[in-house]
CSV table of C-alpha atoms in Angstrom, one decimal:
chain,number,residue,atom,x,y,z
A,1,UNK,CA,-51.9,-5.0,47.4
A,2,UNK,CA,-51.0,-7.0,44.2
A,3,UNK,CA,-51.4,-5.6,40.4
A,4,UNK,CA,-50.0,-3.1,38.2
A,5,UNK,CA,-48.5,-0.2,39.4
A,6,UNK,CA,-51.0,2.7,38.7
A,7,UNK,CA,-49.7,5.7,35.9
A,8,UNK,CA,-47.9,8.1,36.8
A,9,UNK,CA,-46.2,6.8,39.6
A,10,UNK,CA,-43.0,6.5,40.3
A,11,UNK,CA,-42.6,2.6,40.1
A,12,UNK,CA,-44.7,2.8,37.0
A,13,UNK,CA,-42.3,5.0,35.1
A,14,UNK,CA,-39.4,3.0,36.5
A,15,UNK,CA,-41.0,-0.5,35.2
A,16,UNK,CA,-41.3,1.8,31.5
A,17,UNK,CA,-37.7,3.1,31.7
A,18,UNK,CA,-36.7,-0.7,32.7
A,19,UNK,CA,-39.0,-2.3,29.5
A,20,UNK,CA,-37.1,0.2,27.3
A,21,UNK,CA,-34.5,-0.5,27.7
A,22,UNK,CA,-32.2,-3.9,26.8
A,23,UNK,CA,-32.6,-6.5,29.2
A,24,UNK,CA,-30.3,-9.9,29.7
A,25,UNK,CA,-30.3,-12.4,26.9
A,26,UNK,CA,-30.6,-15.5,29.1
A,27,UNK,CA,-34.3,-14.3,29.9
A,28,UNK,CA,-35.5,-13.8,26.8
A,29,UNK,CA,-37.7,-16.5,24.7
A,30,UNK,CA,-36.9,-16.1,21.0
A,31,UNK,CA,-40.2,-18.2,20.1
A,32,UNK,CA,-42.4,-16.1,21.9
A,33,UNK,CA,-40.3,-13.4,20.9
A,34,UNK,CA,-41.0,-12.4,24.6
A,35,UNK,CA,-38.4,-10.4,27.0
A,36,UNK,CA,-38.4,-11.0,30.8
A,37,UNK,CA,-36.9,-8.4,33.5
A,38,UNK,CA,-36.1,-11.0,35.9
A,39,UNK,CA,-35.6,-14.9,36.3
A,40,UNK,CA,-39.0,-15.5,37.9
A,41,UNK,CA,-40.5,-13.9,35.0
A,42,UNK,CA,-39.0,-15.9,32.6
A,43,UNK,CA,-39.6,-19.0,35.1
A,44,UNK,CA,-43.4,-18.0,34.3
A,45,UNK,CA,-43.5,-17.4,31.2
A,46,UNK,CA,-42.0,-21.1,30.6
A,47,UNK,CA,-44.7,-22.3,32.6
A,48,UNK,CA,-47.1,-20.3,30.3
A,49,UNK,CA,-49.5,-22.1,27.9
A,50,UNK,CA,-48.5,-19.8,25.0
A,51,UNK,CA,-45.1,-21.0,25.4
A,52,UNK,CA,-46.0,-24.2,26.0
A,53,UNK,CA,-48.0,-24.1,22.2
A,54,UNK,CA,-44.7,-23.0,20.5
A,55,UNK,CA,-42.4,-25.4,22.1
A,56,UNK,CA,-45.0,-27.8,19.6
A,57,UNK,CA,-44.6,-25.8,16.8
A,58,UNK,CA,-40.7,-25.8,17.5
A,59,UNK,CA,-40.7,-29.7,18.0
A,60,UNK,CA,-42.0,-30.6,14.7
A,61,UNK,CA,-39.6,-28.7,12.6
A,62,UNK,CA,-36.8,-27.5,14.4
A,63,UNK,CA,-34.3,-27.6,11.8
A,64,UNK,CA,-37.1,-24.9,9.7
A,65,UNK,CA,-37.0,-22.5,12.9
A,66,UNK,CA,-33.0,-22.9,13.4
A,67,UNK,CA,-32.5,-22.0,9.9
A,68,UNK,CA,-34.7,-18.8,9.5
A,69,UNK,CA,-33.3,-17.7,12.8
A,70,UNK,CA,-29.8,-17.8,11.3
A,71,UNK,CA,-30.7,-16.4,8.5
A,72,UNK,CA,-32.4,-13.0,9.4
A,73,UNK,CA,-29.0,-12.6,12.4
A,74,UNK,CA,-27.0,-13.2,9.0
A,75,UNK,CA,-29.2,-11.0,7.0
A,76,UNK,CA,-29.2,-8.4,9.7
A,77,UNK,CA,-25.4,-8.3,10.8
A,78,UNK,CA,-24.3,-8.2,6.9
A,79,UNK,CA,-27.1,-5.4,6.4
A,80,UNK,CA,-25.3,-3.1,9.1
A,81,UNK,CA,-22.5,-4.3,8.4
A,82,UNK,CA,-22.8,-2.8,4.5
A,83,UNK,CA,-24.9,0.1,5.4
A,84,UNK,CA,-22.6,1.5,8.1
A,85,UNK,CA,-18.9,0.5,7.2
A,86,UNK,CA,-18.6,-0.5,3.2
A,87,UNK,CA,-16.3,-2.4,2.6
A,88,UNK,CA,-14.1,-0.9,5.6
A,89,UNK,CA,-12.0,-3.8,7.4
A,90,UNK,CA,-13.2,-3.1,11.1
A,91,UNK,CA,-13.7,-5.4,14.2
A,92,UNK,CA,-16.5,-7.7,14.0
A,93,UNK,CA,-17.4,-7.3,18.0
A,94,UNK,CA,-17.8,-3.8,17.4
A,95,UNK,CA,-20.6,-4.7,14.9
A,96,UNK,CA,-22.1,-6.8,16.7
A,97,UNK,CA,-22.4,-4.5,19.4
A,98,UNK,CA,-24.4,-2.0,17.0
A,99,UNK,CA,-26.7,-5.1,16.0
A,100,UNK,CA,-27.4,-5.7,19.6
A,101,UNK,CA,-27.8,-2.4,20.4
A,102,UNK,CA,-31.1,-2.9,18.1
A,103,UNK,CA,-33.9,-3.7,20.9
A,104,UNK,CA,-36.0,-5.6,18.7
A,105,UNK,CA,-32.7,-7.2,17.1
A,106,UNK,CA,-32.8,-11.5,16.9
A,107,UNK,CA,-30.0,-12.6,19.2
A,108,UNK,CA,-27.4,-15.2,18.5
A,109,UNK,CA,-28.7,-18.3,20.9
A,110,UNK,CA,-31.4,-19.0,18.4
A,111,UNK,CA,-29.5,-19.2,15.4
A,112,UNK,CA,-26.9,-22.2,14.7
A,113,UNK,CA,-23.8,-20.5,16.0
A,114,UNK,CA,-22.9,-20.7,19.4
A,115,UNK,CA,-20.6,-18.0,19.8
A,116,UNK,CA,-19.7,-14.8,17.3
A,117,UNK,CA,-16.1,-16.6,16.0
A,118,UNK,CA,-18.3,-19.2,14.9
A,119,UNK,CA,-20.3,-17.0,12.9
A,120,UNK,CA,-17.2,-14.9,11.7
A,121,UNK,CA,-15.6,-18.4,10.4
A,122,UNK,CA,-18.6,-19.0,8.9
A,123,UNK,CA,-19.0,-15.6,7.0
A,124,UNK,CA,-15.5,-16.2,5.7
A,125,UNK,CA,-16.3,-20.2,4.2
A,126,UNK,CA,-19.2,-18.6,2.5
A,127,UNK,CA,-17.7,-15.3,0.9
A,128,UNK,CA,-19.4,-12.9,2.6
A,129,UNK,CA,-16.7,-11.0,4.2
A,130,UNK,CA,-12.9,-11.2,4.2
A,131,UNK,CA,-12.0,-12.0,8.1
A,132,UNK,CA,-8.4,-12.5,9.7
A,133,UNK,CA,-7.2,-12.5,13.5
A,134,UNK,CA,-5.6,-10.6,15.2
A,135,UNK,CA,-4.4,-9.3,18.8
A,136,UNK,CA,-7.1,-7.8,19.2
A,137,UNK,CA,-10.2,-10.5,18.0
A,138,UNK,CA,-11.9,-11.1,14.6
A,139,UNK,CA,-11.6,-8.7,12.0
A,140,UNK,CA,-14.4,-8.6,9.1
A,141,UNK,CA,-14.4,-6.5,5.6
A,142,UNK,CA,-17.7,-6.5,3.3
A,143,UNK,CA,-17.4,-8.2,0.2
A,144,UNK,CA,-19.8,-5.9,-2.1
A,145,UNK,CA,-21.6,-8.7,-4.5
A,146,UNK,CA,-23.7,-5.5,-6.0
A,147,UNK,CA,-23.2,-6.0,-10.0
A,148,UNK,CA,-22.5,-2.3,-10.1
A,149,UNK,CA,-20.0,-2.4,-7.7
A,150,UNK,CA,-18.1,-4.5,-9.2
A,151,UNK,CA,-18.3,-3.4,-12.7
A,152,UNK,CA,-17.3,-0.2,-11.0
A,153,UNK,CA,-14.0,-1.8,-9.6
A,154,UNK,CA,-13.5,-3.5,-13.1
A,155,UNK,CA,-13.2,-0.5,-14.7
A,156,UNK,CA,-11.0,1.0,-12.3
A,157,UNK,CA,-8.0,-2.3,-12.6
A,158,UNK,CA,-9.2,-1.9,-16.2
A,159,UNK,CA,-8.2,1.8,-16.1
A,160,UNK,CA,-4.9,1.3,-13.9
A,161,UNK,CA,-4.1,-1.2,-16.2
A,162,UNK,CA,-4.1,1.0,-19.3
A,163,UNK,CA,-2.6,3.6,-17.5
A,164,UNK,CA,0.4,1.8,-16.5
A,165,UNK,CA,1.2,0.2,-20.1
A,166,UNK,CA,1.1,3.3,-21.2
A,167,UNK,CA,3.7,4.7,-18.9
A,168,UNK,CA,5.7,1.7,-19.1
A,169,UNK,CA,5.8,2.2,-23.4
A,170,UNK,CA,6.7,5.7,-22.6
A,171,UNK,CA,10.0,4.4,-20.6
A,172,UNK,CA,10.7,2.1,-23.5
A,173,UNK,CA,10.8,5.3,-25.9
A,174,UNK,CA,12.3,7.9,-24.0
A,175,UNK,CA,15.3,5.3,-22.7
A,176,UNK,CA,15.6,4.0,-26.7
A,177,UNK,CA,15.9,8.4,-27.1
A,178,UNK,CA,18.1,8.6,-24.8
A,179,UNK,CA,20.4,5.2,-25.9
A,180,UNK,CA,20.2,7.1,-29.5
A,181,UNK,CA,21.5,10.1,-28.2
A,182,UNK,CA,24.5,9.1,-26.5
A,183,UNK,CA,25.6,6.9,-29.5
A,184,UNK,CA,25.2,9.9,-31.9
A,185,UNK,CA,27.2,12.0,-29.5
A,186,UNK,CA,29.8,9.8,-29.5
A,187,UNK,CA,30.1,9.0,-33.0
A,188,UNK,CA,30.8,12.9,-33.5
A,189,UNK,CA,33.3,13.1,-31.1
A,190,UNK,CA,37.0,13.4,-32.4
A,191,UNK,CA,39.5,10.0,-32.5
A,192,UNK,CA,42.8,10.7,-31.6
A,193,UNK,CA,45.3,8.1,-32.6
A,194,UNK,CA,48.7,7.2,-31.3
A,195,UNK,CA,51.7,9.7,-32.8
A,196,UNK,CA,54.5,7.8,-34.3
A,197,UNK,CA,57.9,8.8,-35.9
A,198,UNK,CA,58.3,8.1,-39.3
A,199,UNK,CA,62.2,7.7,-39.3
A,200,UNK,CA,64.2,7.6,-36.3
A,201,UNK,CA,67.0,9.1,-37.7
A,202,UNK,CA,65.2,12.2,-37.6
A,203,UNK,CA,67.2,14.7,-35.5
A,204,UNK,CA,65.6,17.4,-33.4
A,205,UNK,CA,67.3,21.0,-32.8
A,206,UNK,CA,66.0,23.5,-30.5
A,207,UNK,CA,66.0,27.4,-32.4
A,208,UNK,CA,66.4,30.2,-30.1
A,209,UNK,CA,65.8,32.8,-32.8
A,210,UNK,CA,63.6,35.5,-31.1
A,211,UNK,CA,62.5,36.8,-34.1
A,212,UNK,CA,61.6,33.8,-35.7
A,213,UNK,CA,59.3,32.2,-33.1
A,214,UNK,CA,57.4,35.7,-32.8
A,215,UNK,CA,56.8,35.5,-36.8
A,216,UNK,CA,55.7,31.9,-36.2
A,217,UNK,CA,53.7,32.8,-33.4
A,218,UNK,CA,51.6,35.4,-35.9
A,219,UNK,CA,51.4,32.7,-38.6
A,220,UNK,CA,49.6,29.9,-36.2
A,221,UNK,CA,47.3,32.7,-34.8
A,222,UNK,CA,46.0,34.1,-38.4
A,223,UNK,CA,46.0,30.1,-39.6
A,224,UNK,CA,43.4,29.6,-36.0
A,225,UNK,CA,41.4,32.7,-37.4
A,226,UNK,CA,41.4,31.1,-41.0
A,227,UNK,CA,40.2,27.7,-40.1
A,228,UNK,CA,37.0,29.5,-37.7
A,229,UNK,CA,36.4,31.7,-40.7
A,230,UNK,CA,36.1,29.1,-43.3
A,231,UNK,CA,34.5,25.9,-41.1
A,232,UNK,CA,31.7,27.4,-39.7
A,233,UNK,CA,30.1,24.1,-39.9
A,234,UNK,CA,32.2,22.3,-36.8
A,235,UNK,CA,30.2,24.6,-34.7
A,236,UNK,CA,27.4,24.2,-36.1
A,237,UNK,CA,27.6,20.6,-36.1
A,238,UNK,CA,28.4,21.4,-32.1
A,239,UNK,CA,25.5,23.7,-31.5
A,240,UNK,CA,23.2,20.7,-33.2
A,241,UNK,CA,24.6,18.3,-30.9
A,242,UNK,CA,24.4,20.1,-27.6
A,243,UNK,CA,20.7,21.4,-28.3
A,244,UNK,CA,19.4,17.1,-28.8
A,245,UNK,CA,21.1,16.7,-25.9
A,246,UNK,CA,19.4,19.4,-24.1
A,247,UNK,CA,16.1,18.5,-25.9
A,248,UNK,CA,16.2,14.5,-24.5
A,249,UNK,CA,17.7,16.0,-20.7
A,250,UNK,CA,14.1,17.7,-20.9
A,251,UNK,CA,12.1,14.9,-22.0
A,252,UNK,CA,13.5,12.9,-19.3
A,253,UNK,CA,13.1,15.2,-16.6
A,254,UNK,CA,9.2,15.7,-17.8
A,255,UNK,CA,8.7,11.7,-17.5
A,256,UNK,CA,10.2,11.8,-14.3
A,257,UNK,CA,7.6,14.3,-12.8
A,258,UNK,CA,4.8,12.3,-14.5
A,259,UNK,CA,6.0,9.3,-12.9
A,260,UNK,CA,6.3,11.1,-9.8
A,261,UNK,CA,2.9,12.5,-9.7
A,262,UNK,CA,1.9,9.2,-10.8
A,263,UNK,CA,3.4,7.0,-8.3
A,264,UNK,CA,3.9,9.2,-5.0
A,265,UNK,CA,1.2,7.9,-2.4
A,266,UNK,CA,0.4,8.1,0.9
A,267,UNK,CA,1.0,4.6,1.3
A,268,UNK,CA,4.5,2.9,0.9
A,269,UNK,CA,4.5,-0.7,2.2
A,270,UNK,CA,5.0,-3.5,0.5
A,271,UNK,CA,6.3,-7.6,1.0
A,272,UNK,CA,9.6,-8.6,1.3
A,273,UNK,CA,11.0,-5.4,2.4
A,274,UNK,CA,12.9,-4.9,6.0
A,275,UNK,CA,11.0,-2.3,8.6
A,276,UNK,CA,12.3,-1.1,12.0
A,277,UNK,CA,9.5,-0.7,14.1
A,278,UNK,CA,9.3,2.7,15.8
A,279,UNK,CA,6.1,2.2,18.1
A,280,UNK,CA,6.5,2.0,22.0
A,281,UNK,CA,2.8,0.5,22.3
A,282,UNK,CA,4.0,-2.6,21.8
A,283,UNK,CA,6.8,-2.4,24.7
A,284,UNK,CA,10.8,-2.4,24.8
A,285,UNK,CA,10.8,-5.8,23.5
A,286,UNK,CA,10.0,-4.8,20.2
A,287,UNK,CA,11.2,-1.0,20.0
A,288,UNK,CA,14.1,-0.6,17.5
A,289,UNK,CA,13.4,-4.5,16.1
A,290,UNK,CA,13.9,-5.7,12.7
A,291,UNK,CA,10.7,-7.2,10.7
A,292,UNK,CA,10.1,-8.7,7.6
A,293,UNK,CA,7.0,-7.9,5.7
A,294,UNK,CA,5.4,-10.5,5.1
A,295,UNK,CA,1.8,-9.6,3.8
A,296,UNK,CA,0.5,-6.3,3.0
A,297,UNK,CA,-3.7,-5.1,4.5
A,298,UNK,CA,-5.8,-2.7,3.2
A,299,UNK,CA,-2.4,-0.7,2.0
A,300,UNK,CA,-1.5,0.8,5.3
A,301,UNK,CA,-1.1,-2.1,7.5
A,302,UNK,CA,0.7,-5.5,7.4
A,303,UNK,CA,1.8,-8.7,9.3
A,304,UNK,CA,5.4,-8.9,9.6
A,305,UNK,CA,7.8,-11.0,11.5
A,306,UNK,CA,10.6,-10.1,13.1
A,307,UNK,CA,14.1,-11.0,11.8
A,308,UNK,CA,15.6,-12.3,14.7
A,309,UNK,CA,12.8,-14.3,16.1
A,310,UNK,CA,10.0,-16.3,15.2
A,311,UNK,CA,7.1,-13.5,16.1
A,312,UNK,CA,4.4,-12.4,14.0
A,313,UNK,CA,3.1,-8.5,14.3
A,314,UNK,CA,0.4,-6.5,12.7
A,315,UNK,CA,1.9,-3.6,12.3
A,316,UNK,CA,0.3,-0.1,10.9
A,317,UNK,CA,2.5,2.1,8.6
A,318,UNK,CA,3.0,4.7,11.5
A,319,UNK,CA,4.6,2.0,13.4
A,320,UNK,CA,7.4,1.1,11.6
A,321,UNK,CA,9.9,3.1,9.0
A,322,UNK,CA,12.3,1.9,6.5
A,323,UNK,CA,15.8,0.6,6.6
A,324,UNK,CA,18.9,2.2,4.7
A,325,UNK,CA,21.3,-1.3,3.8
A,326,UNK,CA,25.2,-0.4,3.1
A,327,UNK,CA,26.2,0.4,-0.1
A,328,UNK,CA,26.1,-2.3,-2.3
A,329,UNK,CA,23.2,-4.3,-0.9
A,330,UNK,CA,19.5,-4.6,-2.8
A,331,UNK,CA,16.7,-2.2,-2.2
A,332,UNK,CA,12.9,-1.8,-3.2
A,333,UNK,CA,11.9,1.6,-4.1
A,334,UNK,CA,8.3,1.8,-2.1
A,335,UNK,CA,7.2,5.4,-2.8
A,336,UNK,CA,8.3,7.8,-5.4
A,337,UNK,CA,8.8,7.9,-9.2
A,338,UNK,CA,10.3,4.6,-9.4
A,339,UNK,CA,8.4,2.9,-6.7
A,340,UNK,CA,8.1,-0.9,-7.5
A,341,UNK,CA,11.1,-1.5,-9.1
A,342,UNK,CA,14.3,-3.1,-7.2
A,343,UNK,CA,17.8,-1.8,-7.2
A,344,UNK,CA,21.8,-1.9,-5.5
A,345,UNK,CA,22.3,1.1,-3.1
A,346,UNK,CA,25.1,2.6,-4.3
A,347,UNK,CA,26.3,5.5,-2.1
A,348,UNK,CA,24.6,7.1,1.2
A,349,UNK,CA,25.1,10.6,1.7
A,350,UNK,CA,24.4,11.5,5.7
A,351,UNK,CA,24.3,14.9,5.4
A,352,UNK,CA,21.8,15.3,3.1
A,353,UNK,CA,19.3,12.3,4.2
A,354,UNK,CA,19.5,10.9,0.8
A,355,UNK,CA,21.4,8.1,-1.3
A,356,UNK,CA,22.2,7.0,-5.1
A,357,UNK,CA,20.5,3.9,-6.2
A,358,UNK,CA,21.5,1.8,-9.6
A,359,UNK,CA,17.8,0.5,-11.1
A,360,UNK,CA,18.4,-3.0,-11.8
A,361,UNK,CA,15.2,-4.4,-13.5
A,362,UNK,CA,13.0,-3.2,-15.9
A,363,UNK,CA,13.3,-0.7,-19.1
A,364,UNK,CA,15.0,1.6,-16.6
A,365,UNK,CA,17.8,-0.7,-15.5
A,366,UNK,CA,21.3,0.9,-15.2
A,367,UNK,CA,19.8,3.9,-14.4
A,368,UNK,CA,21.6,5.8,-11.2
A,369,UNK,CA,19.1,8.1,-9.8
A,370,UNK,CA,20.6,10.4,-7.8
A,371,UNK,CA,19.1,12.3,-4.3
A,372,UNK,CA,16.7,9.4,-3.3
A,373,UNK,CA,15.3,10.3,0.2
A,374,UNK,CA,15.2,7.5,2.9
A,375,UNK,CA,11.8,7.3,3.7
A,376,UNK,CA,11.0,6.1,-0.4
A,377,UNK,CA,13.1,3.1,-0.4
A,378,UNK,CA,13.8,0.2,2.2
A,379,UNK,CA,16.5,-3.1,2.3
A,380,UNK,CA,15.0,-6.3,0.7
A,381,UNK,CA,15.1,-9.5,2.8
């Protein structure tokens, strides 16, 4: 007996659970808008007049049809794509997969991209999203066109921007200080000058008179007393001296602990350094192995290529660690109070885990700074 199975039965709540669900794409009619459960169901419903009607409309401007259909899978995509992960980089199949999960969602074959790198390519050319790919497929990142947003995030570079001329007049100041001090303190030191004889006929004798050199002994130690007694201001001048230079060690120690706080992140990559990668996941070939970095992602990640081959990585910060040149070779300070700048390694001390580095760029340059730990700076290439 043919017809619809009758409610409540068991075939009648299987044929509910099976309409609720998702059903294959290659039986479903995006004109009709109509999902089939099997092939000879769609077979029918090609054969339907209804069908037949919009295969009309669809003749007469298909180009009108293609385009809408495009649009609201573009309009839909970039609208989960926003809502769910910002401006997040994250895999684009994995979106998708949350579009499609949509029952009611419009699906790709009716829109003018045939397959989802297609339509990845083409959110890139029309800069929607940032994409790049890797090992592991297409990779897409929101580009927030909101006029708040990006007033927002000009007023943050804006900020970052102040902030960092600021810091970098401060440098100029305390290191002019510090140049001031040091000359001042070495115009007040004493000159001593060569001694030379005045005649060289002079004759030395040697006195062994007891007596005497105990009496001369008495004279020089009340003359010592005399010359504390009545030039007081020596020390004073001293005491003036050593309290600037104990001022400016202050000053500089207080603008190293801003520039600390300031510039110590959890982040610490950046191009043109060397890395050893310390990862297994990728296999013995690559354990141990020498990289350049060549471009840095979303701070924590980066492509690199290796320094012995031509092989091209994408690499997360966890993966890889610095690398501590001999003395005498050039090194980027990547995390830390003086992170950015670029100096010569100048001594490595094992035992400690730490090294001296000479600054050699910038209002800082000729600086030594002393107990730099391994992980804040890394070989250049």
């Amino acid at each position: 007996m043919g017809g619809k199975a009758e409610k409540g039965t068991p075939k009648y709540i299987a044929n509910k659970i099976k309409a609720k669900g998702l059903q294959k794409l290659r039986w479903y009619c995006q004109m009709c808008q109509k999902q089939c459960r099997d092939e000879n169901g769609f077979k029918c419903h090609t054969m339907s007049e209804s069908h037949q009607r919009q295969l009309l409309l669809f003749a007469d401007n298909a180009s009108k049809y293609i385009d809408e259909f495009s649009k609201e899978f573009a309009d839909g995509y970039l609208e989960l794509l926003r809502r769910q992960f910002g401006t997040k980089r994250v895999n684009a199949n994995n979106v998708y997969q949350d579009y499609i999960s949509n029952r009611e969602h419009l699906h790709m074959n009716a829109t003018q991209w045939e397959t989802l790198t297609d339509f990845v390519k083409w959110l890139g050319r029309e800069g929607k999203c940032v994409v790049d790919e890797t090992e592991k497929g297409w990779f897409v990142a929101y580009i927030d066109r909101d006029p708040a947003a990006i007033a927002a995030q000009e007023a943050r570079a804006k900020k970052e921007k102040m902030d960092k001329d600021d810091q970098e007049r401060m440098l100029e100041f305390i290191q002019k200080q510090v140049e001031r001090g040091r000359k001042e303190r070495e115009d007040e030191e004493p000159k001593y000058t060569e001694f030379k004889r005045e005649s060289s006929q002079e004759r030395l004798t040697l006195n062994l008179n007891l007596k005497r050199k105990t009496q001369e002994k008495h004279e020089l130690a009340k003359s010592a007393l005399h010359t504390i007694k009545v030039k007081p201001e020596a020390s004073s001048k001293k005491q003036k001296s050593d309290s600037r230079s104990n001022a400016l060690d202050e000053i500089m120690e207080m603008t190293e602990r801003q520039r600390e706080k300031a510039n110590r992140k959890d982040y610490w990559l950046a191009e043109g350094i060397i890395v050893k990668i310390i990862t297994k996941t990728l296999g013995d070939k690559f354990y141990k192995r020498k990289a350049v970095v060549e471009r840095v992602i979303d701070k924590y990640g980066a492509h690199v290529k290796l320094t012995d081959d031509n092989v091209k990585l994408k690499l997360d910060q966890n993966h890889v660690e610095t690398v501590i040149p001999s003395p005498g070779r050039v090194v980027r300070f990547v995390n830390g109070a003086y992170r950015g700048l670029v100096g010569t390694l100048q001594h490595v001390d094992t035992d400690n885990f730490c090294c001296q580095v000479e600054v050699t760029e910038g209002p800082l340059k000729g600086r030594l700074v002393k107990n730099v730990q391994y992980e804040d700076i890394s070989k250049l290439a």
